[in-house]
C-alpha angles and dihedrals in degrees: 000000000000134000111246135175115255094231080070086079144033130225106040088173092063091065092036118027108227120222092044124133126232122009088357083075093064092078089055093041090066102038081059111045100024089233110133137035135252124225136187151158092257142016086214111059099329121215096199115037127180142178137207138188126145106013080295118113133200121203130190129158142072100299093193082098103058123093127219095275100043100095087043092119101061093058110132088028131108109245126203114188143128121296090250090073094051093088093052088047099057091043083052097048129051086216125021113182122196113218113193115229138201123203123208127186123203126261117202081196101062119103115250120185103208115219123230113257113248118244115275090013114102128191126225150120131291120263138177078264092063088069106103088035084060097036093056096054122112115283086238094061087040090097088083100075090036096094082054098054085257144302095332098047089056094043096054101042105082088232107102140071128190144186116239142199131173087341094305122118102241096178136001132206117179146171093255093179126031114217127172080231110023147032121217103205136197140187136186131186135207108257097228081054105045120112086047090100087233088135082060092056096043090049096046091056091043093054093049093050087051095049092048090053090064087255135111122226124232131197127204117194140163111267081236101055107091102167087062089043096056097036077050092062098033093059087048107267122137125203113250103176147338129231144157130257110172131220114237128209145187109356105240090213085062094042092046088054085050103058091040082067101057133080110271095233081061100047105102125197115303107254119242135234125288130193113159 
């Protein structure tokens, strides 16, 4: 596939429905804030079209024209597509993992008890001045600004709230995923603060900000990961449906060149498909 530019082709919405909660919102994510790339088969009338932003894919399209190596380039990701992808992805990956999702959608309605904010920490949203506080965050935790090109992105958009102390980003909740209806949200907290409900507050700012925005936030999690799931419910969001995306790992066709390149006594047997 190669990377093209979206004003090549009309009707986005064709390919991603707009208005749609959860990973729906990444293509107008990046419609909006120009952060992500698009990728087909074809500049002209493309029959495949993806689209990537945040180590995340969406792919839509008739995938009886791609080759083996035509996905090559989302390996690592996490893909969300029709079923009708999941056989070329696992003839594209060495190892394709599904990971079952829930989907929840915010309820104004729902009641939120509030926690009461520790002493020495403050909650607020984000602003150009939050930089360094972001900057200087564990790389583990440095996948929330990545739907924003980085700290300053985040900082600067008007989409995130965290939780402070002493200048350090306790916790972060953030827009991940721009939608012109909804907003995908994420938050992450630092481990030696977590149990301090401060997630709860930061989300609780950053859904009020949504809904006074005229939008409605959305939250994606693992159906293992309880801890999302409750903090989910208690700050008023409801579960609306499940589905798949799958994890993708090492690319064949680049397995397959790599083993081209070595001497035949030290090529050892081709590994097989896993989906676990």
């Amino acid at each position: 596939m190669i990377e093209i530019s979206p004003q090549q082709f009309p009707a986005l919405s064709r390919w991603f429905p707009t208005s749609s909660p959860g990973p729906a919102a990444l293509a107008e994510h990046v419609l909006t804030t120009g952060v992500g790339l698009w990728w087909a088969d074809h500049p002209d009338r493309p029959r495949v079209l993806a689209v990537s932003c945040a180590d995340h894919v969406l792919l839509r399209g008739d995938p009886s024209v791609l080759t083996q190596d035509a996905l090559a380039r989302f390996a690592g990701r996490y893909v969300e597509t029709p079923a009708r992808f999941w056989p070329s992805l696992g003839s594209a990956f060495e190892r394709v993992v599904p990971w079952e999702r829930m989907l929840y959608v915010h309820q104004p309605q729902a009641p939120v008890s509030l926690p009461r904010t520790p002493r020495g920490v403050t909650v607020r949203r984000l602003t150009p001045q939050d930089v360094p506080a972001l900057a200087a965050m564990d790389s583990e935790n440095a996948w929330i600004h990545a739907s924003w090109g980085g700290p300053g992105g985040l900082a600067a958009s008007g989409h995130g709230w965290a939780a402070f102390a002493k200048g350090r980003a306790l916790s972060v909740a953030c827009t991940y995923f721009l939608g012109s209806a909804y907003e995908d949200i994420a938050v992450v907290t630092v481990p030696d603060r977590r149990r301090e409900r401060l997630a709860l507050a930061c989300v609780a700012g950053l859904a009020a900000d949504i809904q006074a925005r005229g939008h409605t936030a959305s939250w994606c999690c693992s159906r293992d990961n309880r801890p999302s799931r409750l903090l989910a419910w208690t700050a008023g969001f409801r579960l609306t449906r499940e589905y798949v995306h799958h994890v993708t790992g090492r690319a064949l066709a680049e397995e397959v060149g790599h083993r081209a390149a070595e001497p035949p006594s030290r090529r050892a047997a081709a590994p097989a498909l896993a989906s676990q």
